[in-house]
Coordinates of C-alpha atoms in Angstrom, one line a residue:
M1 CA -18.7 4.5 13.7
A2 CA -21.6 4.4 11.2
P3 CA -21.2 1.9 8.4
T4 CA -21.1 3.2 4.9
P5 CA -23.1 2.0 1.9
P6 CA -21.6 -1.1 0.2
H7 CA -19.3 -0.6 -2.7
A8 CA -17.7 -2.9 -5.2
S9 CA -14.3 -4.1 -4.0
S10 CA -11.6 -3.8 -6.6
C11 CA -9.8 -7.0 -7.6
P12 CA -7.7 -6.1 -10.6
A13 CA -7.7 -8.5 -13.5
P14 CA -4.4 -9.6 -15.1
S15 CA -3.2 -7.1 -17.7
S16 CA -1.1 -8.1 -20.7
S17 CA 0.4 -4.6 -20.7
R18 CA 1.9 -5.2 -17.2
P19 CA 5.6 -4.5 -17.0
S20 CA 7.9 -7.5 -17.3
T21 CA 9.2 -6.8 -13.7
E22 CA 5.8 -8.3 -12.5
P23 CA 5.6 -11.3 -14.7
H24 CA 3.7 -13.8 -12.6
A25 CA 2.0 -12.2 -9.6
P26 CA -1.1 -10.8 -11.4
A27 CA -1.7 -14.1 -13.1
S28 CA -2.2 -16.0 -9.9
H29 CA -6.0 -16.5 -10.1
A30 CA -6.0 -20.2 -10.5
P31 CA -9.1 -22.1 -9.3
A32 CA -8.9 -23.8 -5.9
G33 CA -8.6 -27.3 -7.4
D34 CA -5.6 -26.4 -9.7
P35 CA -2.8 -28.9 -9.0
S36 CA -0.3 -26.0 -9.4
T37 CA -1.6 -24.6 -6.1
P38 CA -1.3 -27.4 -3.6
H39 CA -3.5 -27.0 -0.5
D40 CA -0.5 -27.6 1.8
E41 CA 1.5 -24.7 0.5
R42 CA 2.0 -22.0 3.1
A43 CA -0.3 -19.0 2.6
V44 CA 0.1 -15.6 4.4
L45 CA -2.3 -12.7 3.7
H46 CA -1.0 -9.2 4.1
V47 CA -3.7 -6.5 4.7
D48 CA -2.5 -2.9 4.2
I49 CA -4.8 0.1 4.8
D50 CA -4.7 2.5 1.9
A51 CA -3.5 6.0 2.8
F52 CA -4.5 5.2 6.4
F53 CA -4.8 8.6 8.2
A54 CA -5.8 10.6 5.2
A55 CA -8.4 8.0 4.1
I56 CA -10.0 8.2 7.5
E57 CA -10.2 12.0 7.4
Q58 CA -11.8 11.8 3.9
Q59 CA -14.3 9.2 5.3
R60 CA -15.1 11.4 8.3
D61 CA -15.6 14.6 6.1
P62 CA -17.0 13.8 2.7
R63 CA -16.0 17.2 1.5
L64 CA -12.4 16.0 1.4
K65 CA -13.0 13.1 -0.9
G66 CA -11.2 13.5 -4.2
R67 CA -9.0 16.3 -2.8
P68 CA -5.3 16.1 -1.9
V69 CA -5.2 15.6 1.9
I70 CA -2.2 15.7 4.2
V71 CA -2.1 14.6 7.8
G72 CA 0.9 15.7 9.7
S73 CA 2.7 18.4 11.6
G74 CA 6.2 19.4 10.5
V75 CA 6.3 16.5 8.2
I76 CA 3.8 14.3 6.3
A77 CA 2.6 11.4 8.4
S78 CA 0.1 10.3 5.7
C79 CA -1.3 11.7 2.5
S80 CA -4.1 10.8 0.1
Y81 CA -3.5 9.3 -3.3
E82 CA -4.7 12.6 -4.8
A83 CA -1.8 14.2 -3.0
R84 CA 0.7 11.6 -4.1
R85 CA 0.1 12.4 -7.7
F86 CA 2.0 15.7 -7.0
G87 CA 5.0 13.8 -5.6
L88 CA 4.1 14.0 -2.0
K89 CA 5.0 11.1 0.4
A90 CA 5.3 10.3 4.0
G91 CA 8.3 12.0 5.8
M92 CA 8.3 15.0 3.4
P93 CA 8.5 18.4 5.2
L94 CA 5.2 20.2 5.0
G95 CA 6.9 23.3 3.5
E96 CA 8.1 21.3 0.5
A97 CA 4.7 19.6 0.3
K98 CA 2.8 22.9 0.1
R99 CA 5.2 24.1 -2.6
L100 CA 4.5 21.0 -4.7
C101 CA 0.8 21.0 -4.0
P102 CA -0.5 24.4 -2.8
Q103 CA -4.1 23.3 -2.8
A104 CA -3.5 20.4 -0.3
V105 CA -5.6 20.3 2.8
V106 CA -3.3 19.9 5.9
L107 CA -4.8 18.4 9.0
P108 CA -3.1 17.8 12.4
G109 CA -4.7 14.4 12.8
H110 CA -6.5 12.5 15.5
A111 CA -4.5 9.6 16.8
Q112 CA -7.2 8.1 19.0
V113 CA -9.7 8.1 16.2
Y114 CA -7.3 6.3 13.9
R115 CA -6.7 3.6 16.5
C116 CA -10.4 3.0 16.8
Y117 CA -10.7 2.5 13.1
A118 CA -7.7 0.2 13.0
E119 CA -9.0 -2.0 15.8
R120 CA -12.4 -2.3 14.1
L121 CA -10.7 -3.4 10.9
F122 CA -8.4 -5.9 12.7
E123 CA -11.5 -7.4 14.4
R124 CA -12.7 -8.3 10.9
C125 CA -9.3 -9.8 10.1
R126 CA -9.5 -12.0 13.2
E127 CA -12.8 -13.5 11.8
L128 CA -10.8 -14.9 8.9
S129 CA -7.8 -16.3 10.8
P130 CA -6.9 -17.1 14.5
D131 CA -3.3 -16.0 13.9
V132 CA -3.3 -12.2 13.1
E133 CA -0.2 -10.0 13.7
T134 CA -1.2 -6.3 13.7
Y135 CA 0.8 -3.1 13.4
L136 CA -0.3 0.5 13.0
D137 CA -1.9 0.2 9.5
E138 CA -1.3 -3.3 8.4
A139 CA -1.8 -6.9 9.5
Y140 CA -0.5 -10.4 8.6
L141 CA -2.9 -13.3 8.6
E142 CA -1.8 -16.9 8.6
L143 CA -4.1 -18.8 6.3
T144 CA -2.1 -22.1 6.0
G145 CA -4.3 -25.1 6.8
T146 CA -7.6 -23.2 6.5
H147 CA -8.3 -24.1 2.8
R148 CA -11.2 -26.4 3.7
L149 CA -12.8 -23.7 5.8
H150 CA -12.3 -20.7 3.4
G151 CA -12.0 -22.3 -0.1
D152 CA -10.1 -20.2 -2.5
F153 CA -8.0 -17.7 -0.6
L154 CA -8.4 -15.0 -3.2
Q155 CA -12.1 -15.2 -2.9
A156 CA -11.8 -15.2 0.9
A157 CA -9.6 -12.1 0.8
A158 CA -12.1 -10.4 -1.6
R159 CA -14.9 -11.1 1.0
L160 CA -12.7 -9.6 3.7
K161 CA -12.1 -6.5 1.7
Q162 CA -15.8 -6.0 1.1
T163 CA -16.6 -6.5 4.8
I164 CA -14.0 -3.9 5.8
L165 CA -15.3 -1.5 3.3
D166 CA -18.9 -1.9 4.4
D167 CA -17.9 -1.7 8.1
T168 CA -15.4 1.2 8.1
G169 CA -15.6 2.8 4.6
L170 CA -11.9 2.1 4.2
T171 CA -10.2 0.3 1.3
V172 CA -7.4 -2.1 1.9
T173 CA -4.8 -3.8 -0.4
C174 CA -4.4 -7.5 0.1
G175 CA -1.4 -9.5 -1.0
I176 CA -1.1 -13.3 -0.6
G177 CA 2.2 -15.1 -0.7
P178 CA 4.0 -18.2 0.6
N179 CA 5.6 -16.1 3.3
R180 CA 5.3 -12.7 5.0
M181 CA 7.9 -10.9 2.9
L182 CA 6.4 -12.0 -0.5
A183 CA 2.8 -11.3 0.7
K184 CA 3.7 -7.7 1.5
L185 CA 5.8 -7.1 -1.5
V186 CA 3.3 -8.5 -4.0
G187 CA 0.5 -6.4 -2.4
K188 CA 2.6 -3.2 -3.1
T189 CA 2.2 -3.9 -6.9
R190 CA -1.6 -3.4 -6.7
K191 CA -2.1 -0.4 -4.4
P192 CA -4.6 1.0 -3.8
D193 CA -7.6 -1.3 -3.3
G194 CA -5.8 -4.3 -4.9
L195 CA -5.9 -8.0 -4.4
V196 CA -3.2 -10.3 -5.8
R197 CA -1.4 -13.6 -5.0
V198 CA 2.0 -15.0 -5.8
H199 CA 2.8 -18.7 -5.3
A200 CA 6.0 -20.3 -4.2
H201 CA 6.9 -21.5 -7.7
E202 CA 6.4 -17.9 -9.0
A203 CA 8.6 -16.2 -6.4
E204 CA 11.9 -16.2 -8.3
A205 CA 10.4 -14.7 -11.5
F206 CA 8.5 -12.2 -9.5
L207 CA 11.6 -11.0 -7.5
T208 CA 14.4 -11.1 -10.0
A209 CA 13.9 -7.7 -11.8
R210 CA 12.5 -5.7 -8.9
P211 CA 14.6 -2.8 -7.6
I212 CA 16.9 -3.6 -4.8
E213 CA 15.2 -1.0 -2.5
Q214 CA 12.0 -3.1 -2.5
L215 CA 13.7 -6.0 -0.6
A216 CA 12.8 -6.1 3.0
G217 CA 15.8 -5.0 5.1
V218 CA 17.4 -2.8 2.4
G219 CA 17.1 0.7 3.6
H220 CA 18.7 3.9 2.1
A221 CA 22.2 3.2 3.5
H222 CA 22.2 -0.5 2.3
A223 CA 20.8 0.5 -1.1
R224 CA 23.6 3.1 -1.6
T225 CA 26.2 0.5 -0.7
L226 CA 24.7 -2.1 -3.1
R227 CA 24.2 0.4 -6.0
G228 CA 27.8 1.5 -5.5
M229 CA 28.7 -2.1 -6.3
N230 CA 26.5 -1.9 -9.4
I231 CA 23.8 -4.1 -7.8
R232 CA 20.5 -2.6 -8.8
T233 CA 18.0 -5.5 -8.7
I234 CA 17.1 -8.2 -6.3
G235 CA 18.2 -10.8 -8.8
E236 CA 21.6 -9.2 -9.1
L237 CA 22.0 -9.4 -5.3
R238 CA 22.0 -13.2 -5.6
V239 CA 25.6 -13.2 -7.0
L240 CA 27.0 -12.2 -3.6
P241 CA 27.7 -15.1 -1.3
V242 CA 26.4 -15.1 2.2
G243 CA 29.9 -14.4 3.6
T244 CA 30.2 -11.2 1.6
L245 CA 26.8 -10.0 2.7
E246 CA 27.6 -10.6 6.3
A247 CA 30.9 -8.8 5.9
L248 CA 29.1 -5.8 4.4
F249 CA 26.0 -5.7 6.7
G250 CA 26.7 -8.0 9.7
A251 CA 24.0 -10.4 10.9
P252 CA 21.3 -8.8 8.6
G253 CA 23.4 -9.9 5.6
R254 CA 22.4 -13.5 6.1
L255 CA 18.7 -12.5 6.1
L256 CA 19.2 -10.6 2.8
H257 CA 20.8 -13.7 1.3
E258 CA 17.7 -15.6 2.1
R259 CA 15.2 -12.9 1.2
C260 CA 16.6 -12.2 -2.3
R261 CA 15.8 -15.9 -3.0
G262 CA 12.2 -15.5 -1.8
R263 CA 12.8 -17.3 1.5
D264 CA 11.4 -16.0 4.7
T265 CA 10.6 -18.3 7.6
A266 CA 9.3 -15.7 10.1
P267 CA 6.0 -16.9 11.6
V268 CA 2.8 -14.9 12.0
V269 CA 2.5 -14.2 15.7
A270 CA -0.4 -12.6 17.5
R271 CA 1.6 -10.2 19.7
E272 CA -0.2 -10.2 23.0
V273 CA 2.7 -8.4 24.6
P274 CA 3.9 -5.4 22.6
L275 CA 7.7 -4.7 22.5
T276 CA 7.0 -1.0 23.3
I277 CA 4.2 1.4 24.1
S278 CA 5.0 4.9 22.8
R279 CA 3.1 8.2 23.0
E280 CA 4.6 11.3 21.5
T281 CA 3.5 14.5 19.9
S282 CA 4.7 17.7 18.3
F283 CA 3.8 20.9 20.2
H284 CA 1.3 23.1 18.5
T285 CA 3.9 25.9 18.7
D286 CA 7.6 25.3 19.3
T287 CA 8.2 26.1 23.0
A288 CA 10.9 26.6 25.5
D289 CA 8.5 26.8 28.4
P290 CA 9.4 24.1 31.0
R291 CA 5.8 24.0 32.3
T292 CA 4.5 23.2 28.8
L293 CA 7.1 20.4 28.4
E294 CA 6.3 19.0 31.9
G295 CA 2.6 19.2 31.3
M296 CA 2.7 17.4 28.0
L297 CA 5.1 14.8 29.4
E298 CA 2.7 14.1 32.3
Y299 CA -0.2 13.8 29.8
L300 CA 1.8 11.4 27.6
V301 CA 2.9 9.3 30.5
G302 CA -0.8 9.0 31.6
R303 CA -1.8 7.8 28.1
A304 CA 1.1 5.3 27.9
C305 CA 0.5 3.9 31.4
R306 CA -3.2 3.5 30.9
T307 CA -2.5 1.4 27.8
A308 CA 0.0 -0.7 29.7
R309 CA -2.6 -1.3 32.5
E310 CA -5.2 -2.3 30.0
L311 CA -2.8 -5.0 28.9
T312 CA -2.0 -5.9 32.5
L313 CA 1.7 -5.0 31.9
S314 CA 4.3 -3.2 34.0
A315 CA 7.3 -1.6 32.4
R316 CA 10.8 -1.9 33.6
T317 CA 12.3 0.7 31.2
V318 CA 11.3 4.3 30.5
S319 CA 12.6 6.3 27.6
V320 CA 12.2 10.0 26.9
R321 CA 13.0 11.8 23.7
L322 CA 13.1 15.4 22.8
R323 CA 13.2 16.9 19.3
Y324 CA 14.3 20.5 18.9
S325 CA 13.0 23.0 16.4
D326 CA 16.3 22.8 14.4
G327 CA 15.8 19.1 13.9
E328 CA 18.3 17.8 16.5
S329 CA 17.1 15.1 18.8
A330 CA 18.1 13.7 22.2
E331 CA 16.9 10.5 23.9
Q332 CA 17.7 8.7 27.1
S333 CA 16.5 5.6 28.8
R334 CA 16.6 4.3 32.4
T335 CA 15.4 1.2 34.2
L336 CA 13.0 1.5 37.1
P337 CA 14.0 -0.2 40.4
Q338 CA 10.7 -2.1 40.2
A339 CA 8.5 -2.6 37.1
S340 CA 5.5 -0.3 37.2
A341 CA 2.5 1.0 35.2
V342 CA 1.6 3.7 37.8
D343 CA 1.6 7.2 36.5
P344 CA 3.5 9.0 39.4
I345 CA 6.3 6.4 39.4
V346 CA 6.8 6.5 35.7
L347 CA 6.4 10.3 35.6
A348 CA 9.1 10.9 38.2
L349 CA 11.6 9.1 36.2
A350 CA 10.5 10.7 32.9
L351 CA 10.7 14.2 34.3
D352 CA 14.3 13.5 35.6
L353 CA 15.2 12.2 32.1
A354 CA 13.7 15.2 30.5
T355 CA 15.6 17.6 32.8
R356 CA 18.9 15.8 31.9
L357 CA 18.1 15.9 28.2
H358 CA 16.9 19.5 27.8
T359 CA 20.3 21.2 27.8
R360 CA 20.2 23.4 24.7
R361 CA 18.9 26.9 24.4
V362 CA 16.7 25.9 21.5
S363 CA 12.9 25.7 21.5
L364 CA 11.4 22.2 21.5
H365 CA 9.3 20.8 18.6
A366 CA 8.3 17.4 20.0
V367 CA 8.4 15.2 23.1
G368 CA 7.8 11.5 23.5
I369 CA 7.7 8.7 26.1
T370 CA 8.3 5.0 25.5
L371 CA 7.7 2.1 27.9
S372 CA 9.4 -1.2 27.3
N373 CA 10.9 -4.3 28.9
F374 CA 7.5 -5.4 30.1
V375 CA 6.4 -8.0 32.7
H376 CA 2.9 -9.3 33.4
G377 CA 1.2 -8.6 36.7
A378 CA 0.7 -5.9 39.3
L379 CA 1.0 -2.2 38.6
E380 CA 4.1 -2.0 40.8
Q381 CA 5.8 -5.3 40.7
G382 CA 7.2 -6.3 44.1
A383 CA 6.3 -3.0 45.7
L384 CA 2.8 -3.6 47.0
F385 CA 4.0 -4.9 50.4
D386 CA 7.2 -3.0 50.5
E387 CA 5.8 0.6 50.4
P388 CA 2.6 1.7 52.2
H389 CA 1.5 4.1 49.5
A390 CA 1.8 1.6 46.6
G391 CA -1.6 0.2 47.1
R392 CA -3.3 3.6 47.2
R393 CA -1.5 4.7 44.0
A394 CA -2.6 1.6 42.2
A395 CA -6.2 2.0 43.4
L396 CA -6.3 5.6 42.3
C397 CA -5.0 4.7 38.8
E398 CA -7.7 1.9 38.5
A399 CA -10.4 4.4 39.6
L400 CA -9.2 6.9 37.0
D401 CA -9.2 4.3 34.3
R402 CA -12.9 3.4 35.1
V403 CA -13.9 7.1 34.8
R404 CA -12.0 7.6 31.6
G405 CA -13.3 4.4 30.1
A406 CA -16.8 5.5 30.7
Y407 CA -16.5 9.2 29.8
G408 CA -13.4 9.5 27.7
H409 CA -9.7 10.1 28.6
G410 CA -10.3 13.8 28.6
A411 CA -12.8 13.5 31.5
V412 CA -9.9 13.8 34.0
V413 CA -6.9 16.2 33.6
S414 CA -4.7 16.6 36.6
G415 CA -1.3 17.8 37.8
R416 CA 1.1 19.5 35.4
A417 CA -1.2 18.7 32.5
L418 CA -3.6 21.3 33.7
H419 CA -1.2 23.9 32.3
L420 CA -2.2 22.7 28.8
K421 CA -5.9 23.6 29.3
G422 CA -6.8 26.4 26.9
Q423 CA -3.5 26.0 25.0
V424 CA -4.1 22.6 23.4
E425 CA -7.2 21.5 21.5
E426 CA -9.3 18.9 23.3
D427 CA -12.0 16.4 22.4
R428 CA -13.6 13.6 24.4
Y429 CA -10.4 11.5 23.9
G430 CA -8.4 14.2 25.7
F431 CA -5.8 16.6 24.2
V432 CA -5.5 16.3 20.5
L433 CA -2.0 14.9 19.9
R434 CA -0.2 15.9 16.8
T435 CA 2.2 13.9 14.7
S436 CA 4.6 12.3 15.2
S437 CA 2.4 10.6 17.8
L438 CA 0.3 9.3 14.9
T439 CA 3.2 6.9 13.9
K440 CA 3.1 5.2 17.3

């Protein structure tokens, strides 16, 4: 990944014409020694990659810069800011997107390439903080207690933005707050390529007039319920006692009671063990061919199991989901007798689940596999001495991992996945998976 020429990182200055709904966040550029910004105040930095997939495609192909770019299949997984000016957004069907923006460039996406960019970017984040919690296109960094090392946190974040830009060619938006929720929320007020901080004493004024939908944990259903009660802003939510919120929304109601007051005690945790490992893709053409389904499922199982082995994890639970061309979905999970990260063991269960799920006479649009309920250790926990073939299976998987690590995952294609040769586009990473695999 070749570095790009340095550019000036944007750090928007306070604006007197800023809407009153953002009264304090932009003004938080106090010097490090200001007594209003005590050094022992908790500080969390949220780093959000701007228009992640689309920005990478524009970086890889300079001809796309300044043009509306969509990455997705069936629906938008990511779109450039040029496309967003036409009202396009993630999750929108591609048919509607093309109607709103006929000149948009639609790309299927390259999931493996995006992961490489993200990991490179997260490496730069780990140079700033030992506690970094990463997701697909964002990261939380715990900065509390590092003031003597970094000085002013806004300046440290500005340096990080410039390093990321020089290293990857991507812009990020950084928000700093006294907790995770506020750091992410304040960053959203300065996208793209922004940098802003909100302090604990500014939280109430910052939150009060913001739309209720912007509060973490308020999805479409909760927002409809609250707006039906004439509660439109985060400040108005505070009139409801915690008991009422729990009656409305169950246990999450207590979290909403805390968050609408700017309180969030969730720590930043470097997740060494992921909760799930998922690989899924849309078919290039909707299909009812069982060989195509089984071939893609075998390929996805191989990708997921290889990732688990790289983390020295074995999965207890396997889930398969199918999405039909009419939008209906089906999903089923089952627990393995012994935790495993060996392709044949996981695949056998996945194929059985897929057979049970595929009951409709409707073509399939997408298939996915999820591994979860992990344990550390051997590829087949508890089975190495119980079954004579277990050791050979594990050795074969480890040998394949070495070959693929040296020459790319596409260097070896076997079994049912061979049916996909000539039907699915390939590169050195293997078959080019289409969205919705990009969201996993």
